[in-house]
PDB file of C-alpha atoms in Angstrom:
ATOM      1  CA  UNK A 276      98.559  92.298 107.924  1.00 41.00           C
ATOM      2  CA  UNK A 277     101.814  91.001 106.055  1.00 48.00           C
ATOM      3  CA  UNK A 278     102.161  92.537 102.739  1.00 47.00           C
ATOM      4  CA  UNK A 279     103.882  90.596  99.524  1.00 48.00           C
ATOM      5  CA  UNK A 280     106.390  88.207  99.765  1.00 49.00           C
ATOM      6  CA  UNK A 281     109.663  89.751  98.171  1.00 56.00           C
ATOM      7  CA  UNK A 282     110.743  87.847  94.789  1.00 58.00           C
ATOM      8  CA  UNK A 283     113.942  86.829  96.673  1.00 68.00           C
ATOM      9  CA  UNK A 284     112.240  85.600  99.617  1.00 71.00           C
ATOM     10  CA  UNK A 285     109.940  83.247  97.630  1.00 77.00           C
ATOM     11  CA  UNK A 286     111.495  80.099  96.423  1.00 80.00           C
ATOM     12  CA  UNK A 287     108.856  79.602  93.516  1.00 79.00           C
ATOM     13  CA  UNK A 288     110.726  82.301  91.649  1.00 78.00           C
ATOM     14  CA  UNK A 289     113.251  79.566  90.624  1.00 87.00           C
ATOM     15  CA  UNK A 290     110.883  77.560  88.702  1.00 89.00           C
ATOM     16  CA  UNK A 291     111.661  76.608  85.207  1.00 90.00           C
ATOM     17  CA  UNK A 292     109.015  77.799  82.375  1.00 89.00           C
ATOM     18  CA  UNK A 293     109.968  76.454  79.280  1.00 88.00           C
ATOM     19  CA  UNK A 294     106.696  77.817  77.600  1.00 87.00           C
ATOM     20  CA  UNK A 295     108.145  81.657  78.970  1.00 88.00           C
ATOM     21  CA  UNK A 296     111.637  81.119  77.580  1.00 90.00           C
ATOM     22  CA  UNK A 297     113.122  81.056  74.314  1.00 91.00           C
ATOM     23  CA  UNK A 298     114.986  77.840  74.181  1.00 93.00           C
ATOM     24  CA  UNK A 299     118.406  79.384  75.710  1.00 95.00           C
ATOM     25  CA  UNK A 300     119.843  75.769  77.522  1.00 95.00           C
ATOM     26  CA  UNK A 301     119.265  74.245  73.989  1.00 95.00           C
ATOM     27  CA  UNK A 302     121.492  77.270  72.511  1.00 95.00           C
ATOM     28  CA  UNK A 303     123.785  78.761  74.752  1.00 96.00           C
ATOM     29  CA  UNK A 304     125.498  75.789  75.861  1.00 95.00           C
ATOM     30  CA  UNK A 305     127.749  73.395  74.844  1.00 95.00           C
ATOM     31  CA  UNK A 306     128.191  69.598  75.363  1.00 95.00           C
ATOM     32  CA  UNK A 307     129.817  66.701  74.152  1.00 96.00           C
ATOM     33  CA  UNK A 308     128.554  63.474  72.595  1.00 96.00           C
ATOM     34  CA  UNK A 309     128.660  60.776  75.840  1.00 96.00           C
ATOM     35  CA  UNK A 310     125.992  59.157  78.430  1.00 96.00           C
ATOM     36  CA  UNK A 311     124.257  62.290  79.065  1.00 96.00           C
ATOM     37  CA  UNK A 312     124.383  63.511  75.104  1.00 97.00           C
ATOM     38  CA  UNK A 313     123.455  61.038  71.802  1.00 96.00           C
ATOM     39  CA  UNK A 314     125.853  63.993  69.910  1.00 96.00           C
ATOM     40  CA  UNK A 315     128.090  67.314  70.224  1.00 97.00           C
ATOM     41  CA  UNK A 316     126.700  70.386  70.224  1.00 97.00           C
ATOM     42  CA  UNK A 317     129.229  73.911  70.114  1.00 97.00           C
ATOM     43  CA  UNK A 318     127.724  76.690  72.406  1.00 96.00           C
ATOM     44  CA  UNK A 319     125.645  79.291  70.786  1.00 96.00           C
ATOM     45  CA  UNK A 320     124.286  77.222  68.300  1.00 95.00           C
ATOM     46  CA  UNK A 321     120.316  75.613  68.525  1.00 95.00           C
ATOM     47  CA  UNK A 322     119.716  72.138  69.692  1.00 97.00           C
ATOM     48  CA  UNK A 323     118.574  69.946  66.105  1.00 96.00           C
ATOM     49  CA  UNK A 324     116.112  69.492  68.103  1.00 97.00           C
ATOM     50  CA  UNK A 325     114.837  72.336  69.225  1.00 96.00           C
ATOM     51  CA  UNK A 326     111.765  73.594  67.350  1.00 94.00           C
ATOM     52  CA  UNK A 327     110.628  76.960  65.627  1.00 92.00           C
ATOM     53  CA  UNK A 328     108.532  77.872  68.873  1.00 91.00           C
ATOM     54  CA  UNK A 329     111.415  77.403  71.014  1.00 91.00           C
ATOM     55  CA  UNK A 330     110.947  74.667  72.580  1.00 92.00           C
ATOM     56  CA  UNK A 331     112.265  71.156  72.375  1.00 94.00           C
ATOM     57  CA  UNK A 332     110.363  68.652  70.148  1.00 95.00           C
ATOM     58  CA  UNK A 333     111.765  65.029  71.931  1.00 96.00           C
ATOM     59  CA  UNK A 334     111.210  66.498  75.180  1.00 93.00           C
ATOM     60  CA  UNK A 335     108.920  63.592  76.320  1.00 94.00           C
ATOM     61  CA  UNK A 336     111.155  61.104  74.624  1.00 96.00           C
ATOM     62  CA  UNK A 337     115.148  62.682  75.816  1.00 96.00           C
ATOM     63  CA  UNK A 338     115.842  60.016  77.610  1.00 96.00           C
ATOM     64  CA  UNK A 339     114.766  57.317  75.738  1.00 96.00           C
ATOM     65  CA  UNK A 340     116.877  59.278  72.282  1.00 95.00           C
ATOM     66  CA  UNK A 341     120.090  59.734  74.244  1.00 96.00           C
ATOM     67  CA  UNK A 342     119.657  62.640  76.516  1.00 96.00           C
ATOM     68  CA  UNK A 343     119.384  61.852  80.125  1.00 97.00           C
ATOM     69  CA  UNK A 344     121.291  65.227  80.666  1.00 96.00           C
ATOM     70  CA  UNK A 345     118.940  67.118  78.673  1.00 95.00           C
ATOM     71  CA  UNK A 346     115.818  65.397  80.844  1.00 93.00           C
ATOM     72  CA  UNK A 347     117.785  66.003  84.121  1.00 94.00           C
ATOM     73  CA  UNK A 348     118.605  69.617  83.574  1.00 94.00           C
ATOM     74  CA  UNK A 349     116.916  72.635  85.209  1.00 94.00           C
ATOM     75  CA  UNK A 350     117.450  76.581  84.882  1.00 95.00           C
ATOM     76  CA  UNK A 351     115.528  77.108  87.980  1.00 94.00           C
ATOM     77  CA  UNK A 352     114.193  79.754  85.847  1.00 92.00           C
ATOM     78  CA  UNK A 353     117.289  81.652  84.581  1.00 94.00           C
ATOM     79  CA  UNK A 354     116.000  80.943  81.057  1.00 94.00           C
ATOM     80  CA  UNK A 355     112.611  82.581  81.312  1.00 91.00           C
ATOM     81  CA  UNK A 356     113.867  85.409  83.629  1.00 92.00           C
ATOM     82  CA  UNK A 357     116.182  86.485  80.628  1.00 94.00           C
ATOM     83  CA  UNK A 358     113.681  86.078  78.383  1.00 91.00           C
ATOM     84  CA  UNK A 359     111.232  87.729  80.160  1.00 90.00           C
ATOM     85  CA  UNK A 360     113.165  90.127  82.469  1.00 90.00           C
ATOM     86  CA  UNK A 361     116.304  90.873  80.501  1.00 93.00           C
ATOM     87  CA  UNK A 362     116.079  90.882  77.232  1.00 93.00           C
ATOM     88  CA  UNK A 363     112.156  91.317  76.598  1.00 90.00           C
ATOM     89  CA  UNK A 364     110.894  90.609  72.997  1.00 82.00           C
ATOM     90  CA  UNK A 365     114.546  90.298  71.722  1.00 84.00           C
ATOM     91  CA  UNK A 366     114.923  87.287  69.325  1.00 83.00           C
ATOM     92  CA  UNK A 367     118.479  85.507  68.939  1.00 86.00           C
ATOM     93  CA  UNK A 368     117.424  83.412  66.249  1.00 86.00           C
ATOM     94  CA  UNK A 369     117.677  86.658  63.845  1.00 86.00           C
ATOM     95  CA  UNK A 370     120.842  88.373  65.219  1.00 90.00           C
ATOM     96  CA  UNK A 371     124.423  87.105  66.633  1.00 92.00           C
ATOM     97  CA  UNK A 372     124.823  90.147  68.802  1.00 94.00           C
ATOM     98  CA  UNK A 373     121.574  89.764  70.639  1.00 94.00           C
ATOM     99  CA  UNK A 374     122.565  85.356  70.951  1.00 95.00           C
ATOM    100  CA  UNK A 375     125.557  86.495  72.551  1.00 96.00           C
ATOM    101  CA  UNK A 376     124.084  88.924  74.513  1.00 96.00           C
ATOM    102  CA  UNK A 377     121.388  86.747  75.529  1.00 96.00           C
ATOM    103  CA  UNK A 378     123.371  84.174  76.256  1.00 96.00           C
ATOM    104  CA  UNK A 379     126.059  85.533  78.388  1.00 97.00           C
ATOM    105  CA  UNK A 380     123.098  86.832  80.108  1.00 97.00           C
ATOM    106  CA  UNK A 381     121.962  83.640  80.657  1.00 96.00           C
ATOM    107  CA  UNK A 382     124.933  82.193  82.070  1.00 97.00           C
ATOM    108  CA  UNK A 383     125.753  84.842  84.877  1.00 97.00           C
ATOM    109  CA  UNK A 384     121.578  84.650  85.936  1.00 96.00           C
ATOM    110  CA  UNK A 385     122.174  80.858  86.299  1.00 96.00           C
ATOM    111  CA  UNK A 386     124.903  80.852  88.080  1.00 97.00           C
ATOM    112  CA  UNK A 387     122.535  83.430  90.948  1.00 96.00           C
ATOM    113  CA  UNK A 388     119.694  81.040  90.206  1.00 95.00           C
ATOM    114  CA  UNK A 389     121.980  78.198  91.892  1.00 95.00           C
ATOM    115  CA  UNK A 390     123.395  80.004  94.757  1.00 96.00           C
ATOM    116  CA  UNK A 391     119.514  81.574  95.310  1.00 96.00           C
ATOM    117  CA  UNK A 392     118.262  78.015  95.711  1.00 95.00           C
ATOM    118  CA  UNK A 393     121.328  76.954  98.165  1.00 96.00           C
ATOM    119  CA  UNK A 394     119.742  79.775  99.779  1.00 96.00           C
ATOM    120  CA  UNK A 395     116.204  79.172  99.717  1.00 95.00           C
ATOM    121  CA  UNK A 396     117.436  75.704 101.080  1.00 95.00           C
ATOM    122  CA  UNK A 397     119.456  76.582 103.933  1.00 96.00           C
ATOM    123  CA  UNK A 398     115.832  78.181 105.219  1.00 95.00           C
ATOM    124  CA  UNK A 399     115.498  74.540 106.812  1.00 95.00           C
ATOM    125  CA  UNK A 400     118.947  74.860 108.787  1.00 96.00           C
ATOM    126  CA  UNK A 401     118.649  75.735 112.754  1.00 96.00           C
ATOM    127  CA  UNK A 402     120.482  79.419 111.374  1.00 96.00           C
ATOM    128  CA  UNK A 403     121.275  82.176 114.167  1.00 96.00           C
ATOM    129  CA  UNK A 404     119.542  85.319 113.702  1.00 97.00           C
ATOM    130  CA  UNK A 405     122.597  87.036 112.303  1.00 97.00           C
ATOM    131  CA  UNK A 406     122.950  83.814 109.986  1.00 97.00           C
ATOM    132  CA  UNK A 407     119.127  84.425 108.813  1.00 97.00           C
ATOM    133  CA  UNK A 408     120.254  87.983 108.046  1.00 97.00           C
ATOM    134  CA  UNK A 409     122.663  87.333 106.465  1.00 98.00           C
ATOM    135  CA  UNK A 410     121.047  84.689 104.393  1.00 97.00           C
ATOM    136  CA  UNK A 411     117.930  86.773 103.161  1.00 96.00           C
ATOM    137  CA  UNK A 412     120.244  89.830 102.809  1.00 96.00           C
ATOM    138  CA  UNK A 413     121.977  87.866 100.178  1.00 97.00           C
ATOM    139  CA  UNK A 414     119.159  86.627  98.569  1.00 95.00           C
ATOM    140  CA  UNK A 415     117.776  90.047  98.035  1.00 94.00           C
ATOM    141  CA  UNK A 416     121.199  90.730  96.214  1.00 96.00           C
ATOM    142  CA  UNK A 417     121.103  87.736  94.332  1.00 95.00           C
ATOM    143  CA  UNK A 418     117.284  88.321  93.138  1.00 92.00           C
ATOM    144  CA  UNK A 419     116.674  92.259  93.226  1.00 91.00           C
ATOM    145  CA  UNK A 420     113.788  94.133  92.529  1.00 86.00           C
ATOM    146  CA  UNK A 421     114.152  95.947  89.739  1.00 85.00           C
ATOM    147  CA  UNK A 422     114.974  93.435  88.206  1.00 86.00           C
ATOM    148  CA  UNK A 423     118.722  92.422  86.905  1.00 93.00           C
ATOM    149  CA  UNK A 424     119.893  94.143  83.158  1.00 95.00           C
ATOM    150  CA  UNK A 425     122.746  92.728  81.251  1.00 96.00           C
ATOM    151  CA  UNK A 426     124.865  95.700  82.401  1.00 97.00           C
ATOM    152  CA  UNK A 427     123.942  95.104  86.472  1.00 96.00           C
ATOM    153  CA  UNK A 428     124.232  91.041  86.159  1.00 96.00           C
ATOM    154  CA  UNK A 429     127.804  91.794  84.756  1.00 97.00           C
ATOM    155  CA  UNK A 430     128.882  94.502  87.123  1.00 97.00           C
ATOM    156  CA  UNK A 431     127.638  92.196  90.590  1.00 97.00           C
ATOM    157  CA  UNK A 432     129.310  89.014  88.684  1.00 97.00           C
ATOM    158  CA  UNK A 433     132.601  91.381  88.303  1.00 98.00           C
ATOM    159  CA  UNK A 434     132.262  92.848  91.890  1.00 98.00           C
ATOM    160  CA  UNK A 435     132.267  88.987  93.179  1.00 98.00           C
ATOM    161  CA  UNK A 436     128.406  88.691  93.932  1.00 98.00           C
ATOM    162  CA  UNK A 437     128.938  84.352  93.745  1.00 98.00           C
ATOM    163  CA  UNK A 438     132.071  84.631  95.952  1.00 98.00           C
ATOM    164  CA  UNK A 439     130.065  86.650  98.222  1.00 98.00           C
ATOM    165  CA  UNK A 440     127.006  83.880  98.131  1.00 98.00           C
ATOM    166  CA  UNK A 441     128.922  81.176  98.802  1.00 98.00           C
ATOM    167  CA  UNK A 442     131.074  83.100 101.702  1.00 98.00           C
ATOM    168  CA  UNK A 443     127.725  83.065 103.151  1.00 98.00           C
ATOM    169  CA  UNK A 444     126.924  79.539 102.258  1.00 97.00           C
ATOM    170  CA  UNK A 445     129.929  78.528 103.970  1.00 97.00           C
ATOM    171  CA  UNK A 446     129.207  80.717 107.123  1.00 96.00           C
ATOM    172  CA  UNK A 447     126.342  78.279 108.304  1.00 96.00           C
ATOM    173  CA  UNK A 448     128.825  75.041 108.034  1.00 93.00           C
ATOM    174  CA  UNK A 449     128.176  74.864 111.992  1.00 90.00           C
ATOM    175  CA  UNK A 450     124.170  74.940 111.685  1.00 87.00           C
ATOM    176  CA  UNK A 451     124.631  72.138 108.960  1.00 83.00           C
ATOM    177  CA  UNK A 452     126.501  69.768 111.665  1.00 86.00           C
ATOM    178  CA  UNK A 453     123.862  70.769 114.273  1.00 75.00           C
ATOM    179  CA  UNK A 454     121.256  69.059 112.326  1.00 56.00           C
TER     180      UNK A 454
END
């Protein structure tokens, strides 16, 4: 009998949920007005379009208005796991701290929602067993249980938690070329 699979272990935890998010990659980023944006938008400040309930009210049409980057772009669930994980029933709309907070937080969980699904994909390499080690050792550091706080996602991101990742990303180069 095989109990639960871990959250790091299962690569559905880097879905996006835009319904279980609060908007934050139409806020906390910036981007310039070019082929992937119809305008400039500074960081920390909502989308135009971005609607009361958070979520985006072109999204069927981004393409078509402008915003091939917008309907290209995925979180892999960073957004919702802040929302949901972080910084639970905190609003930035109402409060600049909390945006900034929330925001910040949002970067850094991004940034371990990448290297997790470099991880999750290097499942399919032909990995030694200190290689698989190594990679779901590093996935349970990059999606722990508890679950990340502001305070621990900026602590590992200080301590060099993406350097580490991608020292172990780079460590199965020679089960890449053995494909």
């Amino acid at each position: 009998m095989t109990g639960p699979v871990p959250l790091a272990q299962d690569p559905a935890t880097l879905t996006a949920d835009c319904a279980g998010c609060m908007g934050l990659c139409c806020v906390a980023p910036g981007f310039d007005a070019g082929d992937d944006f119809a305008f400039d938008k500074r960081a920390l400040a909502p989308c135009r379009h971005l609607g009361p309930d958070n979520l985006c009210r072109i999204h069927e049409t981004l393409t078509d208005q402008g915003f091939p980057g917008c309907a290209k772009f995925d979180c892999k669930g960073a957004g919702q796991y802040v929302t949901q994980q972080i910084f639970p029933r905190k609003r930035w709309r109402t409060d600049r701290e909390t945006l900034e907070a929330v925001s910040e937080a949002y970067r850094r969980m991004r940034a371990i929602c990448d290297m997790a699904e470099l991880l999750h994909l290097a499942a399919r390499l032909p990995l030694s067993v200190s290689q698989e080690a190594a990679r779901t050792d590093m996935l349970d550091r990059l999606l722990p249980e508890p679950a990340w706080t502001a305070d621990t996602l900026a602590a590992a991101e200080e301590a060099g938690i993406l350097s580490d990742a991608r020292a172990v990303l780079t460590s199965f180069r020679d089960a890449a070329t053995r494909r």
